[in-house]
PDB file of N, CA, C and O in Angstrom:
ATOM      1  N   ASP D   1       0.806  -1.509  -0.238  1.00  0.00           N
ATOM      2  CA  ASP D   1       0.130   0.431  -0.190  1.00  0.00           C
ATOM      3  C   ASP D   1       0.854   1.288   0.249  1.00  0.00           C
ATOM      4  O   ASP D   1       1.237   1.328   1.064  1.00  0.00           O
ATOM      5  N   ASN D   2       0.380   1.964  -1.008  1.00  0.00           N
ATOM      6  CA  ASN D   2       1.832   3.373  -0.830  1.00  0.00           C
ATOM      7  C   ASN D   2       0.707   4.374  -0.843  1.00  0.00           C
ATOM      8  O   ASN D   2       0.942   5.429  -0.257  1.00  0.00           O
ATOM      9  N   ALA D   3       0.018   4.093  -0.363  1.00  0.00           N
ATOM     10  CA  ALA D   3      -0.865   5.975   1.166  1.00  0.00           C
ATOM     11  C   ALA D   3       0.435   6.039   1.644  1.00  0.00           C
ATOM     12  O   ALA D   3       0.462   5.837   2.691  1.00  0.00           O
ATOM     13  N   VAL D   4       0.459   7.514   2.042  1.00  0.00           N
ATOM     14  CA  VAL D   4       1.211   8.248   3.142  1.00  0.00           C
ATOM     15  C   VAL D   4       0.128   8.067   4.631  1.00  0.00           C
ATOM     16  O   VAL D   4      -1.074   8.744   4.501  1.00  0.00           O
ATOM     17  N   GLN D   5       0.613   7.402   5.219  1.00  0.00           N
ATOM     18  CA  GLN D   5       0.485   7.440   6.984  1.00  0.00           C
ATOM     19  C   GLN D   5       0.668   8.898   8.171  1.00  0.00           C
ATOM     20  O   GLN D   5       1.646   8.487   7.342  1.00  0.00           O
ATOM     21  N   ALA D   6       0.265   9.532   8.189  1.00  0.00           N
ATOM     22  CA  ALA D   6       0.352  10.883   8.794  1.00  0.00           C
ATOM     23  C   ALA D   6      -0.544  10.691  10.108  1.00  0.00           C
ATOM     24  O   ALA D   6      -1.719  10.326  10.249  1.00  0.00           O
ATOM     25  N   ALA D   7      -0.330  11.337  11.461  1.00  0.00           N
ATOM     26  CA  ALA D   7      -0.711  11.331  12.544  1.00  0.00           C
ATOM     27  C   ALA D   7      -1.985  12.415  12.178  1.00  0.00           C
ATOM     28  O   ALA D   7      -1.553  13.655  11.610  1.00  0.00           O
ATOM     29  N   GLU D   8      -3.041  12.513  12.948  1.00  0.00           N
ATOM     30  CA  GLU D   8      -4.384  13.640  13.070  1.00  0.00           C
ATOM     31  C   GLU D   8      -3.790  14.469  12.825  1.00  0.00           C
ATOM     32  O   GLU D   8      -3.206  14.377  13.669  1.00  0.00           O
ATOM     33  N   GLN D   9      -4.092  15.457  12.330  1.00  0.00           N
ATOM     34  CA  GLN D   9      -4.179  17.173  12.469  1.00  0.00           C
ATOM     35  C   GLN D   9      -5.275  17.950  12.620  1.00  0.00           C
ATOM     36  O   GLN D   9      -5.987  17.383  11.759  1.00  0.00           O
ATOM     37  N   ILE D  10      -5.568  18.477  13.259  1.00  0.00           N
ATOM     38  CA  ILE D  10      -6.437  19.532  13.461  1.00  0.00           C
ATOM     39  C   ILE D  10      -6.016  21.003  13.382  1.00  0.00           C
ATOM     40  O   ILE D  10      -4.962  21.087  13.655  1.00  0.00           O
ATOM     41  N   VAL D  11      -6.564  21.368  11.966  1.00  0.00           N
ATOM     42  CA  VAL D  11      -5.883  23.346  11.615  1.00  0.00           C
ATOM     43  C   VAL D  11      -7.463  23.691  12.182  1.00  0.00           C
ATOM     44  O   VAL D  11      -8.390  23.244  12.146  1.00  0.00           O
ATOM     45  N   THR D  12      -6.866  25.106  13.526  1.00  0.00           N
ATOM     46  CA  THR D  12      -8.127  25.493  13.039  1.00  0.00           C
ATOM     47  C   THR D  12      -7.982  27.119  12.660  1.00  0.00           C
ATOM     48  O   THR D  12      -6.849  28.022  12.270  1.00  0.00           O
ATOM     49  N   ALA D  13      -9.069  27.282  11.956  1.00  0.00           N
ATOM     50  CA  ALA D  13      -9.397  28.568  11.548  1.00  0.00           C
ATOM     51  C   ALA D  13     -10.406  29.369  11.986  1.00  0.00           C
ATOM     52  O   ALA D  13     -11.362  29.164  12.404  1.00  0.00           O
ATOM     53  N   VAL D  14     -10.677  30.790  11.126  1.00  0.00           N
ATOM     54  CA  VAL D  14     -11.394  31.784  11.583  1.00  0.00           C
ATOM     55  C   VAL D  14     -12.061  31.813  10.457  1.00  0.00           C
ATOM     56  O   VAL D  14     -11.953  32.409   9.136  1.00  0.00           O
ATOM     57  N   PRO D  15     -13.043  31.054  10.424  1.00  0.00           N
ATOM     58  CA  PRO D  15     -14.157  31.536   9.227  1.00  0.00           C
ATOM     59  C   PRO D  15     -14.670  33.085   9.130  1.00  0.00           C
ATOM     60  O   PRO D  15     -14.586  33.854   9.633  1.00  0.00           O
ATOM     61  N   ALA D  16     -14.622  33.325   8.202  1.00  0.00           N
ATOM     62  CA  ALA D  16     -15.078  34.594   7.358  1.00  0.00           C
ATOM     63  C   ALA D  16     -17.028  34.981   7.714  1.00  0.00           C
ATOM     64  O   ALA D  16     -17.148  34.444   7.095  1.00  0.00           O
ATOM     65  N   VAL D  17     -16.959  36.075   8.092  1.00  0.00           N
ATOM     66  CA  VAL D  17     -17.951  36.083   8.768  1.00  0.00           C
ATOM     67  C   VAL D  17     -19.007  37.028   7.967  1.00  0.00           C
ATOM     68  O   VAL D  17     -18.648  38.314   8.105  1.00  0.00           O
ATOM     69  N   ASP D  18     -20.103  37.561   7.777  1.00  0.00           N
ATOM     70  CA  ASP D  18     -21.153  38.818   7.899  1.00  0.00           C
ATOM     71  C   ASP D  18     -21.930  38.903   8.410  1.00  0.00           C
ATOM     72  O   ASP D  18     -22.870  37.276   8.736  1.00  0.00           O
ATOM     73  N   ILE D  19     -22.550  40.316   9.345  1.00  0.00           N
ATOM     74  CA  ILE D  19     -23.472  40.173  10.125  1.00  0.00           C
ATOM     75  C   ILE D  19     -24.424  40.734  10.160  1.00  0.00           C
ATOM     76  O   ILE D  19     -23.728  42.795  10.229  1.00  0.00           O
ATOM     77  N   PHE D  20     -25.898  40.622  10.002  1.00  0.00           N
ATOM     78  CA  PHE D  20     -26.713  41.807  10.005  1.00  0.00           C
ATOM     79  C   PHE D  20     -27.943  41.952  10.477  1.00  0.00           C
ATOM     80  O   PHE D  20     -28.067  41.015  11.374  1.00  0.00           O
ATOM     81  N   GLU D  21     -28.192  43.913  11.137  1.00  0.00           N
ATOM     82  CA  GLU D  21     -29.238  43.133  12.302  1.00  0.00           C
ATOM     83  C   GLU D  21     -30.349  44.246  11.624  1.00  0.00           C
ATOM     84  O   GLU D  21     -29.892  44.908  10.607  1.00  0.00           O
ATOM     85  N   SER D  22     -31.546  43.052  11.978  1.00  0.00           N
ATOM     86  CA  SER D  22     -32.626  43.591  11.677  1.00  0.00           C
ATOM     87  C   SER D  22     -33.877  44.366  12.790  1.00  0.00           C
ATOM     88  O   SER D  22     -33.793  43.531  13.481  1.00  0.00           O
ATOM     89  N   GLU D  23     -34.691  44.788  12.591  1.00  0.00           N
ATOM     90  CA  GLU D  23     -35.916  44.364  13.444  1.00  0.00           C
ATOM     91  C   GLU D  23     -36.034  42.980  14.157  1.00  0.00           C
ATOM     92  O   GLU D  23     -36.097  42.584  14.626  1.00  0.00           O
ATOM     93  N   GLN D  24     -36.072  42.201  12.918  1.00  0.00           N
ATOM     94  CA  GLN D  24     -36.565  40.877  13.798  1.00  0.00           C
ATOM     95  C   GLN D  24     -34.869  39.828  14.373  1.00  0.00           C
ATOM     96  O   GLN D  24     -35.729  38.900  15.107  1.00  0.00           O
ATOM     97  N   GLY D  25     -34.460  40.401  14.061  1.00  0.00           N
ATOM     98  CA  GLY D  25     -32.867  39.965  14.734  1.00  0.00           C
ATOM     99  C   GLY D  25     -31.890  40.292  14.131  1.00  0.00           C
ATOM    100  O   GLY D  25     -31.735  41.078  13.293  1.00  0.00           O
ATOM    101  N   TYR D  26     -30.778  38.909  14.640  1.00  0.00           N
ATOM    102  CA  TYR D  26     -29.936  39.361  14.120  1.00  0.00           C
ATOM    103  C   TYR D  26     -29.495  37.524  12.377  1.00  0.00           C
ATOM    104  O   TYR D  26     -30.282  37.477  12.845  1.00  0.00           O
ATOM    105  N   THR D  27     -28.846  38.731  11.161  1.00  0.00           N
ATOM    106  CA  THR D  27     -28.509  36.711  10.278  1.00  0.00           C
ATOM    107  C   THR D  27     -27.309  36.844  10.024  1.00  0.00           C
ATOM    108  O   THR D  27     -26.159  37.534  10.102  1.00  0.00           O
ATOM    109  N   VAL D  28     -26.615  35.839  10.100  1.00  0.00           N
ATOM    110  CA  VAL D  28     -25.373  35.462  10.452  1.00  0.00           C
ATOM    111  C   VAL D  28     -24.899  34.030   8.706  1.00  0.00           C
ATOM    112  O   VAL D  28     -25.388  33.963   8.513  1.00  0.00           O
ATOM    113  N   ILE D  29     -24.131  35.251   8.024  1.00  0.00           N
ATOM    114  CA  ILE D  29     -23.373  34.359   6.964  1.00  0.00           C
ATOM    115  C   ILE D  29     -22.256  34.172   7.241  1.00  0.00           C
ATOM    116  O   ILE D  29     -21.279  35.038   7.435  1.00  0.00           O
ATOM    117  N   ALA D  30     -21.494  32.992   7.286  1.00  0.00           N
ATOM    118  CA  ALA D  30     -20.335  32.276   8.059  1.00  0.00           C
ATOM    119  C   ALA D  30     -19.718  31.420   6.341  1.00  0.00           C
ATOM    120  O   ALA D  30     -20.755  30.477   6.037  1.00  0.00           O
ATOM    121  N   ASP D  31     -18.831  31.668   5.724  1.00  0.00           N
ATOM    122  CA  ASP D  31     -17.923  31.354   5.173  1.00  0.00           C
ATOM    123  C   ASP D  31     -17.909  29.697   5.378  1.00  0.00           C
ATOM    124  O   ASP D  31     -16.199  29.666   6.165  1.00  0.00           O
ATOM    125  N   ILE D  32     -17.908  28.891   5.833  1.00  0.00           N
ATOM    126  CA  ILE D  32     -17.224  27.109   6.740  1.00  0.00           C
ATOM    127  C   ILE D  32     -17.014  26.232   5.317  1.00  0.00           C
ATOM    128  O   ILE D  32     -18.734  24.907   5.374  1.00  0.00           O
ATOM    129  N   PRO D  33     -16.101  26.355   4.936  1.00  0.00           N
ATOM    130  CA  PRO D  33     -16.600  25.386   3.589  1.00  0.00           C
ATOM    131  C   PRO D  33     -15.687  23.777   3.859  1.00  0.00           C
ATOM    132  O   PRO D  33     -15.530  23.800   5.288  1.00  0.00           O
ATOM    133  N   GLY D  34     -16.608  22.253   3.380  1.00  0.00           N
ATOM    134  CA  GLY D  34     -16.773  21.239   4.057  1.00  0.00           C
ATOM    135  C   GLY D  34     -17.707  21.092   4.904  1.00  0.00           C
ATOM    136  O   GLY D  34     -17.416  19.509   5.642  1.00  0.00           O
ATOM    137  N   VAL D  35     -18.288  22.010   5.504  1.00  0.00           N
ATOM    138  CA  VAL D  35     -19.001  21.788   6.964  1.00  0.00           C
ATOM    139  C   VAL D  35     -20.553  21.758   6.083  1.00  0.00           C
ATOM    140  O   VAL D  35     -21.153  22.847   5.641  1.00  0.00           O
ATOM    141  N   THR D  36     -21.575  21.019   6.895  1.00  0.00           N
ATOM    142  CA  THR D  36     -22.910  20.837   6.338  1.00  0.00           C
ATOM    143  C   THR D  36     -23.621  21.807   7.107  1.00  0.00           C
ATOM    144  O   THR D  36     -22.935  22.232   8.332  1.00  0.00           O
ATOM    145  N   GLN D  37     -24.958  22.376   6.718  1.00  0.00           N
ATOM    146  CA  GLN D  37     -25.720  23.289   8.039  1.00  0.00           C
ATOM    147  C   GLN D  37     -25.709  23.143   9.439  1.00  0.00           C
ATOM    148  O   GLN D  37     -25.411  23.157  10.106  1.00  0.00           O
ATOM    149  N   GLY D  38     -25.805  21.510   9.272  1.00  0.00           N
ATOM    150  CA  GLY D  38     -26.145  20.821  10.690  1.00  0.00           C
ATOM    151  C   GLY D  38     -25.546  20.500  11.280  1.00  0.00           C
ATOM    152  O   GLY D  38     -25.087  20.013  12.838  1.00  0.00           O
ATOM    153  N   GLY D  39     -23.504  21.075  11.287  1.00  0.00           N
ATOM    154  CA  GLY D  39     -22.352  20.457  11.474  1.00  0.00           C
ATOM    155  C   GLY D  39     -21.741  21.715  12.391  1.00  0.00           C
ATOM    156  O   GLY D  39     -21.219  21.917  12.688  1.00  0.00           O
ATOM    157  N   ILE D  40     -23.078  22.920  12.473  1.00  0.00           N
ATOM    158  CA  ILE D  40     -22.534  24.171  12.876  1.00  0.00           C
ATOM    159  C   ILE D  40     -23.063  24.431  14.248  1.00  0.00           C
ATOM    160  O   ILE D  40     -23.938  24.460  14.275  1.00  0.00           O
ATOM    161  N   ASP D  41     -22.605  24.069  15.160  1.00  0.00           N
ATOM    162  CA  ASP D  41     -23.115  24.345  16.779  1.00  0.00           C
ATOM    163  C   ASP D  41     -23.226  26.441  17.005  1.00  0.00           C
ATOM    164  O   ASP D  41     -21.901  26.819  16.586  1.00  0.00           O
ATOM    165  N   VAL D  42     -23.933  26.978  17.303  1.00  0.00           N
ATOM    166  CA  VAL D  42     -23.937  28.506  17.086  1.00  0.00           C
ATOM    167  C   VAL D  42     -24.391  28.341  18.187  1.00  0.00           C
ATOM    168  O   VAL D  42     -25.676  28.383  18.447  1.00  0.00           O
ATOM    169  N   ARG D  43     -24.034  29.314  19.573  1.00  0.00           N
ATOM    170  CA  ARG D  43     -24.510  29.176  21.108  1.00  0.00           C
ATOM    171  C   ARG D  43     -24.644  30.798  20.967  1.00  0.00           C
ATOM    172  O   ARG D  43     -22.979  31.826  20.979  1.00  0.00           O
ATOM    173  N   LEU D  44     -25.147  31.015  21.582  1.00  0.00           N
ATOM    174  CA  LEU D  44     -25.573  32.135  22.313  1.00  0.00           C
ATOM    175  C   LEU D  44     -25.490  32.738  23.859  1.00  0.00           C
ATOM    176  O   LEU D  44     -26.409  32.385  24.489  1.00  0.00           O
ATOM    177  N   ASP D  45     -24.345  33.348  24.735  1.00  0.00           N
ATOM    178  CA  ASP D  45     -24.557  33.160  26.248  1.00  0.00           C
ATOM    179  C   ASP D  45     -24.050  34.745  26.597  1.00  0.00           C
ATOM    180  O   ASP D  45     -23.262  35.260  26.574  1.00  0.00           O
ATOM    181  N   ASN D  46     -25.690  35.749  26.676  1.00  0.00           N
ATOM    182  CA  ASN D  46     -25.465  36.830  27.225  1.00  0.00           C
ATOM    183  C   ASN D  46     -25.644  37.388  25.940  1.00  0.00           C
ATOM    184  O   ASN D  46     -26.417  37.735  25.698  1.00  0.00           O
ATOM    185  N   THR D  47     -23.864  38.122  25.629  1.00  0.00           N
ATOM    186  CA  THR D  47     -23.899  39.025  24.421  1.00  0.00           C
ATOM    187  C   THR D  47     -23.219  38.188  23.210  1.00  0.00           C
ATOM    188  O   THR D  47     -22.553  39.496  22.178  1.00  0.00           O
ATOM    189  N   THR D  48     -22.976  37.177  23.747  1.00  0.00           N
ATOM    190  CA  THR D  48     -21.230  37.028  23.090  1.00  0.00           C
ATOM    191  C   THR D  48     -21.805  35.434  21.889  1.00  0.00           C
ATOM    192  O   THR D  48     -23.079  34.658  22.519  1.00  0.00           O
ATOM    193  N   LEU D  49     -21.995  36.245  20.660  1.00  0.00           N
ATOM    194  CA  LEU D  49     -22.085  34.167  20.012  1.00  0.00           C
ATOM    195  C   LEU D  49     -20.625  34.232  19.460  1.00  0.00           C
ATOM    196  O   LEU D  49     -20.155  34.808  19.362  1.00  0.00           O
ATOM    197  N   THR D  50     -21.353  33.080  19.195  1.00  0.00           N
ATOM    198  CA  THR D  50     -20.196  31.904  19.069  1.00  0.00           C
ATOM    199  C   THR D  50     -20.506  30.678  17.879  1.00  0.00           C
ATOM    200  O   THR D  50     -21.842  30.116  17.805  1.00  0.00           O
ATOM    201  N   ILE D  51     -19.673  31.149  17.034  1.00  0.00           N
ATOM    202  CA  ILE D  51     -19.714  29.513  16.005  1.00  0.00           C
ATOM    203  C   ILE D  51     -18.515  28.444  16.052  1.00  0.00           C
ATOM    204  O   ILE D  51     -17.726  29.299  15.528  1.00  0.00           O
ATOM    205  N   GLU D  52     -19.033  27.777  16.117  1.00  0.00           N
ATOM    206  CA  GLU D  52     -17.685  26.455  16.060  1.00  0.00           C
ATOM    207  C   GLU D  52     -18.184  25.210  14.984  1.00  0.00           C
ATOM    208  O   GLU D  52     -19.675  24.802  14.597  1.00  0.00           O
ATOM    209  N   ALA D  53     -17.005  24.930  14.487  1.00  0.00           N
ATOM    210  CA  ALA D  53     -17.348  23.332  13.647  1.00  0.00           C
ATOM    211  C   ALA D  53     -16.261  22.842  13.071  1.00  0.00           C
ATOM    212  O   ALA D  53     -15.567  23.581  13.209  1.00  0.00           O
ATOM    213  N   THR D  54     -16.341  21.808  12.855  1.00  0.00           N
ATOM    214  CA  THR D  54     -15.124  20.773  12.320  1.00  0.00           C
ATOM    215  C   THR D  54     -15.957  20.076  11.205  1.00  0.00           C
ATOM    216  O   THR D  54     -16.526  19.098  10.914  1.00  0.00           O
ATOM    217  N   THR D  55     -14.836  20.232  10.233  1.00  0.00           N
ATOM    218  CA  THR D  55     -14.645  18.970   9.574  1.00  0.00           C
ATOM    219  C   THR D  55     -14.662  18.088   9.361  1.00  0.00           C
ATOM    220  O   THR D  55     -14.160  17.494  10.300  1.00  0.00           O
ATOM    221  N   GLU D  56     -15.440  16.653   9.036  1.00  0.00           N
ATOM    222  CA  GLU D  56     -15.225  15.169   8.817  1.00  0.00           C
ATOM    223  C   GLU D  56     -13.346  15.093   7.920  1.00  0.00           C
ATOM    224  O   GLU D  56     -14.303  15.550   6.846  1.00  0.00           O
ATOM    225  N   PRO D  57     -12.944  14.116   8.294  1.00  0.00           N
ATOM    226  CA  PRO D  57     -11.282  13.585   7.471  1.00  0.00           C
ATOM    227  C   PRO D  57     -12.619  12.875   6.233  1.00  0.00           C
ATOM    228  O   PRO D  57     -13.296  12.425   6.031  1.00  0.00           O
ATOM    229  N   ARG D  58     -11.967  13.219   4.635  1.00  0.00           N
ATOM    230  CA  ARG D  58     -12.435  12.555   4.057  1.00  0.00           C
ATOM    231  C   ARG D  58     -11.772  10.794   4.459  1.00  0.00           C
ATOM    232  O   ARG D  58     -11.010  10.606   4.234  1.00  0.00           O
ATOM    233  N   PRO D  59     -12.488   9.800   3.315  1.00  0.00           N
ATOM    234  CA  PRO D  59     -12.625   8.461   3.307  1.00  0.00           C
ATOM    235  C   PRO D  59     -11.347   8.126   3.177  1.00  0.00           C
ATOM    236  O   PRO D  59     -10.403   8.451   1.731  1.00  0.00           O
ATOM    237  N   GLU D  60     -10.582   7.475   3.603  1.00  0.00           N
ATOM    238  CA  GLU D  60      -9.040   6.904   2.664  1.00  0.00           C
ATOM    239  C   GLU D  60      -8.977   6.164   1.483  1.00  0.00           C
ATOM    240  O   GLU D  60      -8.165   6.650   0.310  1.00  0.00           O
ATOM    241  N   ALA D  61     -10.126   6.046   1.166  1.00  0.00           N
ATOM    242  CA  ALA D  61      -9.970   5.071  -0.667  1.00  0.00           C
ATOM    243  C   ALA D  61      -9.962   6.647  -0.932  1.00  0.00           C
ATOM    244  O   ALA D  61      -9.773   5.937  -2.296  1.00  0.00           O
ATOM    245  N   ILE D  62     -10.678   7.357  -1.252  1.00  0.00           N
ATOM    246  CA  ILE D  62      -9.516   8.269  -2.180  1.00  0.00           C
ATOM    247  C   ILE D  62      -8.953  10.069  -2.285  1.00  0.00           C
ATOM    248  O   ILE D  62      -8.935  11.044  -2.709  1.00  0.00           O
ATOM    249  N   SER D  63      -7.920   9.231  -0.815  1.00  0.00           N
ATOM    250  CA  SER D  63      -7.082  10.427  -0.641  1.00  0.00           C
ATOM    251  C   SER D  63      -6.057   9.339  -0.642  1.00  0.00           C
ATOM    252  O   SER D  63      -6.107   8.813   0.224  1.00  0.00           O
ATOM    253  N   ARG D  64      -5.110   9.552  -1.244  1.00  0.00           N
ATOM    254  CA  ARG D  64      -3.694   9.286  -1.296  1.00  0.00           C
ATOM    255  C   ARG D  64      -2.604  10.311  -0.273  1.00  0.00           C
ATOM    256  O   ARG D  64      -1.298   9.564   0.500  1.00  0.00           O
ATOM    257  N   SER D  65      -2.678  10.701  -0.739  1.00  0.00           N
ATOM    258  CA  SER D  65      -2.013  12.272   0.713  1.00  0.00           C
ATOM    259  C   SER D  65      -2.784  13.691   1.434  1.00  0.00           C
ATOM    260  O   SER D  65      -3.132  13.755   1.238  1.00  0.00           O
ATOM    261  N   ARG D  66      -1.913  13.330   2.299  1.00  0.00           N
ATOM    262  CA  ARG D  66      -2.836  14.287   3.001  1.00  0.00           C
ATOM    263  C   ARG D  66      -2.084  15.290   3.934  1.00  0.00           C
ATOM    264  O   ARG D  66      -1.244  15.031   5.334  1.00  0.00           O
ATOM    265  N   ALA D  67      -2.250  16.778   4.178  1.00  0.00           N
ATOM    266  CA  ALA D  67      -1.681  17.744   4.478  1.00  0.00           C
ATOM    267  C   ALA D  67      -2.503  17.802   6.380  1.00  0.00           C
ATOM    268  O   ALA D  67      -1.706  18.291   7.506  1.00  0.00           O
ATOM    269  N   PHE D  68      -3.289  17.854   5.854  1.00  0.00           N
ATOM    270  CA  PHE D  68      -4.413  17.792   7.514  1.00  0.00           C
ATOM    271  C   PHE D  68      -5.600  16.799   7.699  1.00  0.00           C
ATOM    272  O   PHE D  68      -6.106  16.696   5.960  1.00  0.00           O
ATOM    273  N   ASP D  69      -5.952  16.384   8.438  1.00  0.00           N
ATOM    274  CA  ASP D  69      -7.485  15.684   8.661  1.00  0.00           C
ATOM    275  C   ASP D  69      -8.477  16.493   8.596  1.00  0.00           C
ATOM    276  O   ASP D  69      -9.620  16.779   8.401  1.00  0.00           O
ATOM    277  N   LYS D  70      -8.223  17.769  10.072  1.00  0.00           N
ATOM    278  CA  LYS D  70      -9.651  18.063  10.080  1.00  0.00           C
ATOM    279  C   LYS D  70      -9.191  19.665  10.518  1.00  0.00           C
ATOM    280  O   LYS D  70      -8.209  19.918  10.479  1.00  0.00           O
ATOM    281  N   VAL D  71     -10.399  20.344  10.114  1.00  0.00           N
ATOM    282  CA  VAL D  71     -10.598  22.016  10.429  1.00  0.00           C
ATOM    283  C   VAL D  71     -11.340  21.879  11.437  1.00  0.00           C
ATOM    284  O   VAL D  71     -12.345  22.084  10.842  1.00  0.00           O
ATOM    285  N   LYS D  72     -10.837  23.335  12.072  1.00  0.00           N
ATOM    286  CA  LYS D  72     -12.255  23.534  13.145  1.00  0.00           C
ATOM    287  C   LYS D  72     -12.024  24.600  13.234  1.00  0.00           C
ATOM    288  O   LYS D  72     -11.047  25.774  13.081  1.00  0.00           O
ATOM    289  N   TYR D  73     -13.432  25.518  12.690  1.00  0.00           N
ATOM    290  CA  TYR D  73     -13.389  26.855  12.271  1.00  0.00           C
ATOM    291  C   TYR D  73     -14.488  27.662  14.101  1.00  0.00           C
ATOM    292  O   TYR D  73     -15.402  26.982  14.488  1.00  0.00           O
ATOM    293  N   VAL D  74     -13.706  28.424  14.424  1.00  0.00           N
ATOM    294  CA  VAL D  74     -14.021  28.740  15.539  1.00  0.00           C
ATOM    295  C   VAL D  74     -14.369  30.861  14.804  1.00  0.00           C
ATOM    296  O   VAL D  74     -13.355  31.011  15.040  1.00  0.00           O
ATOM    297  N   ARG D  75     -15.158  31.074  15.730  1.00  0.00           N
ATOM    298  CA  ARG D  75     -15.166  32.518  15.665  1.00  0.00           C
ATOM    299  C   ARG D  75     -16.586  33.254  16.466  1.00  0.00           C
ATOM    300  O   ARG D  75     -17.644  32.193  17.212  1.00  0.00           O
ATOM    301  N   ALA D  76     -16.375  34.175  17.508  1.00  0.00           N
ATOM    302  CA  ALA D  76     -17.153  35.011  17.990  1.00  0.00           C
ATOM    303  C   ALA D  76     -17.019  36.398  18.234  1.00  0.00           C
ATOM    304  O   ALA D  76     -16.119  37.130  18.063  1.00  0.00           O
ATOM    305  N   PHE D  77     -18.247  36.422  18.292  1.00  0.00           N
ATOM    306  CA  PHE D  77     -18.498  38.130  18.745  1.00  0.00           C
ATOM    307  C   PHE D  77     -19.870  38.757  19.576  1.00  0.00           C
ATOM    308  O   PHE D  77     -20.128  38.173  20.340  1.00  0.00           O
ATOM    309  N   THR D  78     -19.536  39.745  20.328  1.00  0.00           N
ATOM    310  CA  THR D  78     -19.986  40.578  21.446  1.00  0.00           C
ATOM    311  C   THR D  78     -21.672  41.423  20.721  1.00  0.00           C
ATOM    312  O   THR D  78     -20.549  42.342  19.775  1.00  0.00           O
ATOM    313  N   LEU D  79     -22.416  41.133  20.595  1.00  0.00           N
ATOM    314  CA  LEU D  79     -23.791  41.856  20.356  1.00  0.00           C
ATOM    315  C   LEU D  79     -23.480  43.031  21.251  1.00  0.00           C
ATOM    316  O   LEU D  79     -23.740  42.935  22.040  1.00  0.00           O
ATOM    317  N   GLY D  80     -25.213  43.588  20.652  1.00  0.00           N
ATOM    318  CA  GLY D  80     -25.608  45.081  21.700  1.00  0.00           C
ATOM    319  C   GLY D  80     -24.739  45.864  20.937  1.00  0.00           C
ATOM    320  O   GLY D  80     -24.509  47.239  20.448  1.00  0.00           O
TER     321      GLY D  80
END
């Protein structure tokens, strides 16, 4: 087997985010590639909005070499 075996690496990234405020509330648009909408954790604690998500590695069958296995996206904002 010629597949390259490496220790799992997790890269942390800060996603690009747009936040819009209207009379109905806030709209958040985040650029988080490789994560489905259901895989995003959005929390509001008092006035702190936190967005977190982690990609899952692709199956070994389609990857012969990888620079990293996962990307963890984290971004927090103070609202108000």
